[in-house]
Coordinates of C-alpha atoms in Angstrom, one line a residue:
X1 CA -30.1 49.7 -10.2
X2 CA -27.7 47.2 -11.7
X3 CA -26.1 43.7 -10.8
X4 CA -22.4 43.4 -11.7
X5 CA -21.0 40.2 -13.3
X6 CA -17.3 40.3 -14.1
X7 CA -17.7 44.1 -14.6
X8 CA -20.7 44.0 -16.9
X9 CA -23.5 46.1 -15.5
X10 CA -27.0 43.9 -15.9
X11 CA -30.1 45.9 -15.5
X12 CA -32.0 44.2 -12.6
X13 CA -35.3 44.3 -14.7
X14 CA -33.9 41.3 -16.6
X15 CA -35.0 39.3 -13.5
X16 CA -38.4 40.8 -13.3
X17 CA -41.5 38.6 -13.5
X18 CA -43.8 41.1 -15.2
X19 CA -45.0 40.1 -18.6
X20 CA -43.7 43.3 -20.1
X21 CA -40.1 42.4 -19.7
X22 CA -40.3 38.6 -20.0
X23 CA -39.0 38.8 -23.6
X24 CA -35.9 40.7 -22.5
X25 CA -34.1 37.5 -20.9
X26 CA -33.3 35.8 -24.2
X27 CA -31.4 32.5 -24.5
X28 CA -28.2 34.3 -25.2
X29 CA -28.5 36.6 -22.3
X30 CA -29.2 33.8 -20.0
X31 CA -26.1 32.0 -21.1
X32 CA -23.9 35.1 -20.7
X33 CA -25.6 35.4 -17.1
X34 CA -24.3 32.0 -16.3
X35 CA -21.0 32.2 -17.9
X36 CA -20.5 35.4 -15.9
X37 CA -21.9 34.4 -12.7
X38 CA -19.4 34.2 -9.6
X39 CA -21.5 33.3 -6.7
X40 CA -24.0 30.4 -6.0
X41 CA -26.4 32.8 -4.7
X42 CA -26.7 34.9 -8.0
X43 CA -26.7 31.5 -9.6
X44 CA -29.9 30.3 -8.0
X45 CA -31.5 33.7 -8.9
X46 CA -30.8 33.2 -12.3
X47 CA -31.9 29.5 -12.2
X48 CA -35.4 30.9 -10.9
X49 CA -35.5 33.3 -13.7
X50 CA -34.8 30.7 -16.3
X51 CA -38.0 28.8 -15.1
X52 CA -39.9 32.2 -15.0
X53 CA -39.1 33.0 -18.7
X54 CA -39.6 29.5 -20.0
X55 CA -36.0 28.8 -20.9
X56 CA -35.7 25.7 -18.7
X57 CA -36.3 23.4 -21.6
X58 CA -33.8 25.0 -23.9
X59 CA -30.8 22.6 -24.1
X60 CA -28.3 25.1 -24.5
X61 CA -29.4 27.1 -21.5
X62 CA -29.8 23.7 -19.5
X63 CA -26.3 22.6 -20.4
X64 CA -24.8 25.8 -19.0
X65 CA -26.8 25.4 -15.8
X66 CA -25.8 21.8 -15.4
X67 CA -22.1 22.8 -16.0
X68 CA -22.3 25.7 -13.1
X69 CA -24.3 23.6 -10.6
X70 CA -22.1 20.5 -11.0
X71 CA -19.2 22.5 -9.9
X72 CA -20.6 24.6 -7.3
X73 CA -23.1 22.3 -5.5
X74 CA -23.7 18.7 -6.3
X75 CA -26.9 18.4 -4.4
X76 CA -28.4 21.2 -6.4
X77 CA -27.2 19.7 -9.7
X78 CA -29.0 16.5 -8.7
X79 CA -32.2 18.5 -8.3
X80 CA -31.8 20.0 -11.7
X81 CA -30.8 16.7 -13.3
X82 CA -34.1 14.9 -11.8
X83 CA -36.2 17.4 -13.5
X84 CA -34.7 16.9 -16.8
X85 CA -37.1 14.8 -18.9
X86 CA -34.9 13.8 -21.7
X87 CA -31.1 14.2 -20.5
X88 CA -28.6 14.2 -23.2
X89 CA -25.1 12.6 -23.3
X90 CA -23.4 15.9 -22.5
X91 CA -25.6 16.2 -19.2
X92 CA -24.7 12.7 -18.3
X93 CA -21.1 13.1 -18.8
X94 CA -21.2 16.4 -16.6
X95 CA -23.0 14.5 -13.7
X96 CA -20.7 11.5 -14.1
X97 CA -17.7 13.8 -13.7
X98 CA -19.0 15.6 -11.0
X99 CA -19.9 12.5 -8.8
X100 CA -16.5 11.2 -9.3
X101 CA -14.8 14.7 -8.4
X102 CA -16.9 14.5 -5.2
X103 CA -16.3 10.8 -4.2
X104 CA -19.7 9.6 -5.3
X105 CA -18.1 6.9 -7.5
X106 CA -21.0 4.3 -7.0
X107 CA -23.5 7.1 -8.3
X108 CA -21.1 7.7 -11.3
X109 CA -21.6 4.2 -12.4
X110 CA -25.3 3.9 -11.8
X111 CA -25.5 7.1 -14.3
X112 CA -23.3 5.2 -16.8
X113 CA -26.0 2.2 -16.5
X114 CA -28.9 4.6 -16.9
X115 CA -27.6 6.5 -19.9
X116 CA -27.0 3.1 -21.7
X117 CA -30.4 2.0 -20.7
X118 CA -31.7 5.3 -22.3
X119 CA -30.1 4.2 -25.7
X120 CA -27.1 6.8 -25.6
X121 CA -23.6 5.8 -26.6
X122 CA -20.9 6.7 -24.3
X123 CA -18.1 8.8 -25.8
X124 CA -14.4 9.6 -25.0
X125 CA -15.5 12.0 -22.3
X126 CA -17.7 9.4 -20.6
X127 CA -15.3 6.5 -20.4
X128 CA -12.3 8.1 -18.6
X129 CA -14.4 9.3 -15.5
X130 CA -16.3 5.9 -15.4
X131 CA -13.1 4.1 -15.5
X132 CA -11.8 6.3 -12.7
X133 CA -14.8 5.4 -10.6
X134 CA -14.4 1.8 -11.0
X135 CA -10.5 2.1 -10.1
X136 CA -11.3 3.8 -6.9
X137 CA -13.9 1.3 -5.9
X138 CA -11.5 -1.5 -6.6
X139 CA -14.1 -3.0 -8.9
X140 CA -12.3 -5.5 -11.1
X141 CA -15.2 -7.1 -12.8
X142 CA -16.8 -3.8 -13.2
X143 CA -13.9 -2.3 -14.7
X144 CA -13.3 -5.1 -17.1
X145 CA -17.0 -5.2 -18.1
X146 CA -16.9 -1.4 -19.0
X147 CA -13.5 -1.9 -21.0
X148 CA -15.5 -4.6 -22.9
X149 CA -18.1 -1.9 -23.8
X150 CA -15.4 0.7 -24.9
X151 CA -13.4 -2.0 -26.9
X152 CA -17.0 -2.8 -29.0
X153 CA -17.7 1.1 -29.5
X154 CA -14.4 1.4 -31.3
X155 CA -13.2 4.3 -29.2
X156 CA -9.9 2.9 -28.6
X157 CA -8.5 5.3 -31.1
X158 CA -8.6 7.9 -28.4
X159 CA -5.5 8.3 -26.4
X160 CA -7.1 9.8 -23.6
X161 CA -9.6 6.9 -23.3
X162 CA -6.6 4.4 -23.5
X163 CA -4.5 6.1 -20.9
X164 CA -7.4 5.9 -18.6
X165 CA -8.1 2.2 -19.0
X166 CA -4.2 1.9 -18.2
X167 CA -4.8 4.0 -15.1
X168 CA -8.0 1.8 -14.1
X169 CA -5.7 -1.4 -14.3
X170 CA -3.0 0.3 -12.3
X171 CA -5.3 1.3 -9.4
X172 CA -7.0 -2.2 -9.4
X173 CA -3.5 -3.9 -9.3
X174 CA -4.0 -5.9 -12.4
X175 CA -0.2 -5.8 -14.0
X176 CA -1.1 -8.4 -16.6
X177 CA -4.1 -6.4 -18.0
X178 CA -2.0 -3.1 -17.6
X179 CA 0.7 -4.5 -20.0
X180 CA -1.7 -6.1 -22.5
X181 CA -3.8 -2.8 -22.9
X182 CA -0.6 -0.9 -23.1
X183 CA 0.7 -3.1 -26.0
X184 CA -2.6 -2.8 -27.7
X185 CA -2.6 1.3 -27.8
X186 CA -2.2 2.2 -31.5
X187 CA -0.5 5.4 -30.7
X188 CA 1.1 6.0 -27.3
X189 CA 2.3 9.4 -25.8
X190 CA 4.1 10.1 -22.7
X191 CA 1.2 9.9 -20.5
X192 CA 0.7 6.4 -21.7
X193 CA 4.3 5.5 -20.6
X194 CA 3.9 7.3 -17.3
X195 CA 0.8 5.5 -16.5
X196 CA 2.3 2.2 -17.3
X197 CA 5.3 2.9 -14.9
X198 CA 3.1 4.1 -12.1
X199 CA 0.7 1.0 -12.6
X200 CA 3.6 -1.3 -12.3
X201 CA 4.9 0.5 -9.0
X202 CA 1.3 0.3 -7.5
X203 CA 1.4 -3.4 -8.1
X204 CA 4.8 -3.7 -6.5
X205 CA 6.2 -4.9 -9.9
X206 CA 9.2 -2.5 -9.5
X207 CA 11.5 -4.3 -12.0
X208 CA 8.9 -4.0 -14.7
X209 CA 8.6 -0.3 -13.9
X210 CA 12.3 0.0 -14.2
X211 CA 12.4 -1.9 -17.6
X212 CA 9.7 0.5 -19.0
X213 CA 11.8 3.6 -18.0
X214 CA 14.8 2.0 -20.0
X215 CA 12.4 1.3 -23.0
X216 CA 11.7 4.9 -22.9
X217 CA 15.2 5.9 -22.9
X218 CA 15.8 3.4 -25.9
X219 CA 12.9 3.1 -27.9
X220 CA 10.3 6.0 -27.4
X221 CA 10.1 9.2 -29.2
X222 CA 9.6 11.1 -26.0
X223 CA 11.7 12.2 -23.2
X224 CA 11.1 11.5 -19.5
X225 CA 9.5 14.1 -17.5
X226 CA 8.9 14.9 -13.9
X227 CA 6.2 12.2 -13.6
X228 CA 8.3 9.5 -15.2
X229 CA 11.3 10.4 -13.0
X230 CA 9.4 10.4 -9.6
X231 CA 7.8 7.1 -10.4
X232 CA 10.8 5.4 -11.5
X233 CA 12.8 6.7 -8.5
X234 CA 10.2 5.0 -6.2
X235 CA 10.8 1.7 -8.0
X236 CA 14.5 2.4 -7.5
X237 CA 13.9 2.9 -4.1
X238 CA 12.0 -0.3 -3.4
X239 CA 14.7 -2.2 -5.3
X240 CA 17.5 -0.5 -3.7
X241 CA 18.8 0.1 -7.2
X242 CA 21.3 2.9 -6.7
X243 CA 23.0 2.8 -9.9
X244 CA 19.6 3.6 -11.8
X245 CA 18.8 6.1 -9.2
X246 CA 22.2 7.8 -9.7
X247 CA 21.5 7.5 -13.7
X248 CA 18.3 9.2 -13.3
X249 CA 19.9 11.9 -11.0
X250 CA 22.4 12.6 -13.8
X251 CA 19.7 12.8 -16.3
X252 CA 17.8 15.4 -14.3
X253 CA 20.9 17.5 -13.7
X254 CA 21.8 17.7 -17.5
X255 CA 18.4 17.4 -19.4
X256 CA 15.3 18.0 -17.2
X257 CA 16.2 20.3 -14.5
X258 CA 15.4 20.2 -10.7
X259 CA 11.9 20.8 -9.2
X260 CA 10.8 20.6 -5.6
X261 CA 9.1 17.4 -6.3
X262 CA 12.1 15.8 -7.9
X263 CA 14.5 16.8 -5.0
X264 CA 12.3 15.1 -2.7
X265 CA 12.0 11.9 -4.7
X266 CA 15.9 11.8 -5.0
X267 CA 16.4 12.7 -1.3
X268 CA 14.0 9.9 -0.4
X269 CA 15.7 7.6 -2.8
X270 CA 19.2 8.0 -1.5
X271 CA 18.0 7.9 2.3
X272 CA 16.2 4.8 1.9
X273 CA 19.0 3.1 0.1
X274 CA 21.5 4.1 3.0
X275 CA 23.3 6.8 1.3
X276 CA 22.6 9.4 4.1
X277 CA 25.6 11.6 3.0
X278 CA 24.2 12.3 -0.5
X279 CA 20.8 12.7 1.0
X280 CA 22.0 15.2 3.4
X281 CA 23.9 17.0 0.6
X282 CA 20.6 17.2 -1.5
X283 CA 18.8 18.4 1.7
X284 CA 21.2 21.1 2.4
X285 CA 21.1 22.2 -1.2
X286 CA 17.5 22.8 -1.5
X287 CA 16.7 26.5 -2.1
X288 CA 13.2 26.0 -0.2
X289 CA 12.3 23.0 2.3
X290 CA 9.0 21.7 2.7
X291 CA 7.6 19.3 5.4
X292 CA 8.1 16.4 3.0
X293 CA 12.0 16.8 2.8
X294 CA 12.1 17.3 6.5
X295 CA 10.1 14.0 6.9
X296 CA 12.2 12.1 4.5
X297 CA 15.3 13.0 6.6
X298 CA 13.9 12.3 9.9
X299 CA 12.7 8.8 8.5
X300 CA 16.1 7.9 7.2
X301 CA 17.9 8.5 10.2
X302 CA 15.1 6.9 12.4
X303 CA 15.1 3.8 10.0
X304 CA 19.1 3.3 10.6
X305 CA 18.6 3.6 14.4
X306 CA 20.1 7.2 14.5
X307 CA 17.3 8.2 16.8
X308 CA 19.2 11.2 18.4
X309 CA 20.1 12.8 15.2
X310 CA 16.3 11.9 13.8
X311 CA 15.0 13.8 16.8
X312 CA 17.3 16.8 16.5
X313 CA 16.2 17.1 12.8
X314 CA 12.6 16.7 13.9
X315 CA 12.9 19.6 16.4
X316 CA 14.4 21.8 13.8
X317 CA 11.6 21.5 11.3
X318 CA 9.6 24.8 11.0
X319 CA 6.4 22.9 10.3
X320 CA 5.5 19.7 12.0
X321 CA 2.4 18.0 10.1
X322 CA 0.9 14.7 11.3
X323 CA 3.2 12.8 8.8
X324 CA 6.3 14.1 10.4
X325 CA 5.0 13.4 13.9
X326 CA 4.0 9.7 12.9
X327 CA 7.7 9.2 11.3
X328 CA 9.4 10.2 14.3
X329 CA 7.0 8.0 16.6
X330 CA 7.7 5.1 14.2
X331 CA 11.3 5.8 14.4
X332 CA 10.8 5.0 18.4
X333 CA 8.7 2.1 17.9
X334 CA 11.2 0.4 15.1
X335 CA 13.6 0.3 18.0
X336 CA 11.4 -1.0 20.8
X337 CA 11.3 2.5 22.6
X338 CA 7.6 2.4 23.2
X339 CA 7.7 4.7 26.2
X340 CA 9.5 7.3 24.1
X341 CA 6.9 7.0 21.2
X342 CA 4.0 7.3 23.7
X343 CA 5.6 10.5 25.2
X344 CA 6.0 11.9 21.8
X345 CA 2.6 11.0 20.8
X346 CA 1.2 13.2 24.0
X347 CA 3.4 16.0 22.9
X348 CA 1.5 15.9 19.5
X349 CA -1.8 15.9 21.3
X350 CA -0.7 18.9 23.1
X351 CA 0.6 20.5 19.9
X352 CA -2.9 20.3 18.8
X353 CA -2.1 17.8 16.0
X354 CA -4.9 15.1 15.9
X355 CA -3.7 11.6 15.3
X356 CA -5.0 9.4 12.5
X357 CA -5.3 5.6 12.5
X358 CA -1.8 5.3 11.0
X359 CA -0.3 7.0 14.1
X360 CA -2.3 4.8 16.2
X361 CA -1.6 1.6 14.5
X362 CA 2.2 2.5 14.6
X363 CA 1.8 2.8 18.3
X364 CA -0.2 -0.7 18.7
X365 CA 2.5 -2.2 16.7
X366 CA 5.1 -1.2 19.3
X367 CA 2.8 -2.5 22.2
X368 CA 2.5 -6.0 20.3
X369 CA 6.2 -6.3 20.2
X370 CA 6.7 -5.5 23.9
X371 CA 3.6 -7.4 25.2
X372 CA 2.6 -3.8 26.6
X373 CA -1.1 -4.9 26.9
X374 CA -1.9 -1.7 29.3
X375 CA -0.7 0.7 26.8
X376 CA -2.4 -1.1 24.0
X377 CA -5.7 -1.0 25.7
X378 CA -5.2 2.6 26.3
X379 CA -4.8 3.1 22.7
X380 CA -8.0 1.0 22.0
X381 CA -10.0 3.3 24.2
X382 CA -8.6 6.2 22.6
X383 CA -9.7 5.1 19.1
X384 CA -13.3 4.6 20.6
X385 CA -13.2 8.1 22.2
X386 CA -12.0 9.8 19.1
X387 CA -14.4 8.2 16.9
X388 CA -12.0 6.7 14.7
X389 CA -13.6 3.9 12.9
X390 CA -12.2 0.1 13.4
X391 CA -11.4 -0.7 9.8
X392 CA -9.3 -3.3 8.4
X393 CA -6.1 -1.5 9.1
X394 CA -6.9 -0.7 12.4
X395 CA -8.6 -3.8 13.2
X396 CA -5.5 -5.9 12.2
X397 CA -3.3 -3.9 14.4
X398 CA -5.5 -4.7 17.5
X399 CA -5.8 -8.2 16.5
X400 CA -2.2 -8.8 16.4
X401 CA -1.5 -6.7 19.5
X402 CA -4.0 -8.6 21.7
X403 CA -2.9 -11.8 20.4
X404 CA 0.9 -11.1 21.1
X405 CA -0.3 -10.0 24.6
X406 CA -1.8 -13.3 25.1
X407 CA -5.6 -12.1 24.8
X408 CA -6.6 -14.6 21.9
X409 CA -10.2 -14.4 22.5
X410 CA -10.2 -10.6 22.4
X411 CA -8.5 -11.0 19.1
X412 CA -11.2 -13.2 17.8
X413 CA -14.0 -10.6 19.1
X414 CA -12.3 -7.8 17.2
X415 CA -11.9 -9.9 13.9
X416 CA -15.6 -10.9 13.9
X417 CA -16.7 -7.3 14.6
X418 CA -15.0 -5.8 11.5
X419 CA -17.3 -5.1 8.9
X420 CA -14.6 -5.4 5.9
X421 CA -12.0 -7.8 6.2
X422 CA -8.9 -7.6 3.9
X423 CA -6.1 -10.1 3.4
X424 CA -4.1 -8.7 6.4
X425 CA -6.9 -8.9 8.9
X426 CA -7.6 -12.7 8.0
X427 CA -3.9 -13.2 8.1
X428 CA -3.5 -11.9 11.5
X429 CA -6.0 -13.9 13.1
X430 CA -4.8 -17.0 11.4
X431 CA -1.4 -16.5 12.6
X432 CA -2.6 -15.5 15.9
X433 CA -4.4 -18.9 16.2
X434 CA -1.5 -20.9 14.8
X435 CA 0.9 -19.2 17.4
X436 CA -1.4 -20.0 20.4
X437 CA -1.8 -23.8 19.0
X438 CA -5.3 -23.5 17.7
X439 CA -4.8 -25.5 14.8
X440 CA -8.4 -26.6 13.8
X441 CA -9.6 -23.1 14.3
X442 CA -6.7 -21.6 12.3
X443 CA -7.2 -23.8 9.4
X444 CA -11.2 -23.4 9.6
X445 CA -10.8 -19.6 9.1
X446 CA -8.3 -20.0 6.2
X447 CA -11.1 -22.2 4.5
X448 CA -13.6 -19.3 5.3
X449 CA -11.2 -16.8 3.6
X450 CA -10.9 -18.6 0.5
X451 CA -14.6 -19.3 0.2
X452 CA -15.3 -15.4 0.6
X453 CA -12.8 -14.7 -2.3
X454 CA -10.0 -13.1 -0.2
X455 CA -6.7 -14.2 -1.9
X456 CA -3.9 -15.3 0.7
X457 CA -0.6 -13.8 0.5
X458 CA 2.9 -15.3 1.6
X459 CA 2.4 -14.4 5.1
X460 CA -1.0 -16.2 5.4
X461 CA 0.8 -19.2 4.3
X462 CA 3.4 -18.9 7.1
X463 CA 0.4 -19.0 9.4
X464 CA -1.4 -21.9 8.0
X465 CA 1.8 -24.1 7.6
X466 CA 2.7 -23.1 11.1
X467 CA -0.6 -24.1 12.3
X468 CA -0.1 -27.6 10.4
X469 CA 3.3 -28.0 12.1
X470 CA 1.6 -27.5 15.5
X471 CA -1.1 -30.0 14.7
X472 CA 1.2 -32.4 13.2
X473 CA -1.1 -32.4 9.9
X474 CA 1.3 -33.9 7.4
X475 CA -1.1 -34.2 4.4
X476 CA -2.8 -30.8 5.0
X477 CA 0.6 -29.3 5.4
X478 CA 1.8 -30.8 2.0
X479 CA -1.3 -29.7 0.1
X480 CA -1.1 -26.2 1.4
X481 CA 2.7 -25.9 0.5
X482 CA 2.1 -27.2 -2.9
X483 CA -0.8 -24.8 -3.5
X484 CA 1.4 -21.8 -3.1
X485 CA 3.1 -22.2 -6.3
X486 CA 0.3 -24.1 -8.2
X487 CA -2.7 -22.3 -7.1
X488 CA -1.6 -18.8 -5.9
X489 CA 1.8 -18.4 -7.8
X490 CA 3.5 -17.4 -4.5
X491 CA 7.2 -18.7 -4.4
X492 CA 8.1 -20.2 -1.0
X493 CA 10.3 -18.4 1.2
X494 CA 12.8 -19.5 4.2
X495 CA 9.6 -19.2 6.7
X496 CA 7.5 -21.7 4.5
X497 CA 10.4 -24.2 4.0
X498 CA 11.1 -24.0 7.7
X499 CA 7.4 -24.7 8.6
X500 CA 7.2 -27.6 6.4
X501 CA 10.6 -29.1 7.3
X502 CA 9.7 -28.8 10.8
X503 CA 6.3 -30.5 10.1
X504 CA 8.0 -33.5 8.4
X505 CA 10.7 -33.5 11.1
X506 CA 8.1 -33.9 13.8
X507 CA 6.5 -36.6 12.1
X508 CA 9.7 -38.6 11.7
X509 CA 9.7 -38.3 7.9
X510 CA 13.4 -37.3 7.8
X511 CA 14.4 -38.3 4.4
X512 CA 11.4 -36.4 2.9
X513 CA 12.4 -33.3 4.7
X514 CA 16.1 -33.7 3.5
X515 CA 14.9 -34.1 0.1
X516 CA 12.9 -31.0 0.4
X517 CA 16.0 -29.0 1.5
X518 CA 17.8 -30.3 -1.8
X519 CA 15.1 -28.5 -3.6
X520 CA 15.1 -25.4 -2.2
X521 CA 16.0 -22.8 -5.2
X522 CA 18.3 -20.4 -3.2
X523 CA 21.1 -22.4 -1.7
X524 CA 22.8 -19.6 -0.1
X525 CA 24.4 -20.4 3.4
X526 CA 22.2 -18.0 5.3
X527 CA 19.2 -19.4 3.9
X528 CA 20.3 -23.2 4.2
X529 CA 21.5 -23.1 7.8
X530 CA 18.2 -22.8 9.7
X531 CA 16.6 -25.4 7.4
X532 CA 19.7 -27.9 8.2
X533 CA 19.4 -27.0 11.9
X534 CA 15.8 -27.9 12.1
X535 CA 16.3 -31.2 10.3
X536 CA 19.5 -31.9 12.9
X537 CA 17.0 -31.3 15.7
X538 CA 14.7 -33.8 14.3
X539 CA 17.7 -36.4 13.8
X540 CA 18.3 -36.0 17.5
X541 CA 14.6 -36.5 18.5
X542 CA 14.3 -39.6 16.3
X543 CA 17.9 -40.8 17.0
X544 CA 18.9 -41.0 13.4
X545 CA 22.8 -40.9 13.8
X546 CA 23.6 -41.7 10.2
X547 CA 21.8 -38.5 8.9
X548 CA 22.7 -36.4 12.0
X549 CA 26.4 -37.0 11.2
X550 CA 25.7 -36.1 7.4
X551 CA 23.6 -32.9 8.3
X552 CA 26.3 -31.8 10.9
X553 CA 29.1 -32.2 8.2
X554 CA 27.0 -30.3 5.8
X555 CA 26.7 -27.4 8.4
X556 CA 30.5 -27.3 9.2
X557 CA 31.2 -27.1 5.5
X558 CA 29.1 -24.0 5.5
X559 CA 31.4 -22.7 8.2
X560 CA 28.6 -22.9 10.7
X561 CA 30.6 -23.2 14.0
X562 CA 27.6 -22.2 16.2
X563 CA 27.7 -24.5 19.5
X564 CA 23.9 -25.6 18.9
X565 CA 25.0 -27.5 16.0
X566 CA 27.7 -29.5 18.1
X567 CA 25.4 -29.7 21.1
X568 CA 22.7 -31.5 18.7
X569 CA 25.3 -33.9 17.4
X570 CA 26.7 -34.7 20.7
X571 CA 23.3 -35.4 21.9
X572 CA 22.6 -37.7 19.0
X573 CA 25.8 -39.6 19.8
X574 CA 24.8 -40.0 23.5
X575 CA 21.5 -41.5 22.7
X576 CA 23.2 -44.1 20.6
X577 CA 25.8 -44.9 23.3
X578 CA 29.0 -43.6 21.1
X579 CA 30.6 -41.9 23.9
X580 CA 34.0 -41.6 22.4
X581 CA 32.2 -39.6 19.5
X582 CA 30.6 -37.5 22.3
X583 CA 34.2 -36.7 23.7
X584 CA 35.2 -35.7 20.2
X585 CA 32.6 -33.4 19.5
X586 CA 32.8 -31.7 23.0
X587 CA 36.4 -31.4 22.6
X588 CA 35.8 -29.5 19.2
X589 CA 33.4 -27.3 20.8
X590 CA 36.1 -26.2 23.7
X591 CA 38.5 -25.7 20.8
X592 CA 36.0 -23.4 18.9
X593 CA 34.8 -21.5 22.0
X594 CA 35.7 -18.0 21.9
X595 CA 38.4 -17.2 24.6
X596 CA 37.0 -14.4 26.9
X597 CA 38.9 -12.3 29.4
X598 CA 38.2 -13.4 33.2
X599 CA 36.1 -10.6 34.8
X600 CA 36.7 -8.9 38.0
X601 CA 34.8 -6.7 40.4
X602 CA 35.8 -4.2 43.0
X603 CA 34.0 -3.2 46.2
X604 CA 34.7 0.0 48.0
X605 CA 34.8 0.1 51.8
X606 CA 35.4 3.7 53.2
X607 CA 38.6 4.9 51.1
X608 CA 39.6 1.2 50.3
X609 CA 38.8 -1.1 47.4

């Protein structure tokens, strides 16, 4: 009888345990058997015979066994590895790669530490997978430490290792390190450029990504490929840079050629930049349409409020995956059509599509917008019944939903129950407390956030400054506002200036508030009008007629003819008993008021109106 491996008939007596045939299973025969093995059951038979015939200590045989086992069954590979008395670097590399492949990244890092303790020197096959593990785990310090080991080993002549370091810093969101490593690479290939662009995109440094693409076209000896084009188009989408998007479109058409992936990226770029006609042309011209392009078109119409067109496309799609369902649900939520979103959600369940946390977060966002507590509580219950864990993403949505529905205690309860809290979850609870006037608790949690090493973002500071404004905490407000630029390198936006001006105005520090407005870098009217409006309101509260007149004139120069400005100025004059000025302001208000046609109504009584 024979066993067949890849068409080669191997006599069954090769697996015999009798002494008479033990010499028949040689090292070469064993290696050939493993090479040709096609099933894990056969592999286990071979493995058993390796021990029987005393070949388990042969390093060549062991290497082949480890390669097969690590790819087929990681637990079995771990068992083999545990029995190896002196693992070689090759075996460690195989195991590190396997654990990264199967998602056991911490184990990969542990194996890396172990091989170094054994006196083995990592090589160009070790480092790429260790960097990948550190990147997936978002372990910045560990990644930098391993980068240091690689530098000391002098292995940076290997382009594959250099590219894996670039990928590490891209995954970690460290654009400064990413750029520095790229500049230090002695010999770059196209993958190096692509990883740099992709890393900048992941870090939301879209301008930098676009600039790298331009450098490739001008300086590099390589030409952009599909990966280059797709990453750069995502940057164009974020920047709404249609000019470069069209330039890339032309380059693809003349030099590179269209693929399904490139067509989807172009369609998405045009759709999100508002060019629905061009997006539709690309969509209609596609020889094959996958669910990605259907999703892009549905999202595009939904984002522009064309919900009927989006729904029609949704219904036409031959395949509806979870992402497409979620895109359509999100379209309804964006325009406060929560009932329609919930109805579609139930249709999705009836269709046998199981929602993920992102679908449910979308629905929770809609409930928060409308204060729909009952529906929000139902979704919360569904999360529990479905066994979907309340992680930072889901927890943040629940915190915001309960807070906006007036259930602050429930928001705090969910926050404290979260095992892992990210910037968004801390920010949501701080903003919730600030919104409800709980200044002390909001600032206390902000301090705790900093202490545990979570970096605040611009939205966090909106909550913090809003809390200071509600509590009248001028010194704290100034301190936090200044720390945005000096400590966290966050440029203040309209909301931040508005909060501080409101705080200063409430405290009667009108001159300081006016001086702050003058320092605003963006003097665009749309930006300045709300700030001057807040200061004008403060002038009314404190009866500062002189400044009120000055601010009102400034608003009128900006062609801001809203009646609120005139009303505030009129009230300022009235408080100062300047009745002639009150009459003049009200006269201007009447002159500026839009003329409206008189309304009429009709009542039907029998056949008469």
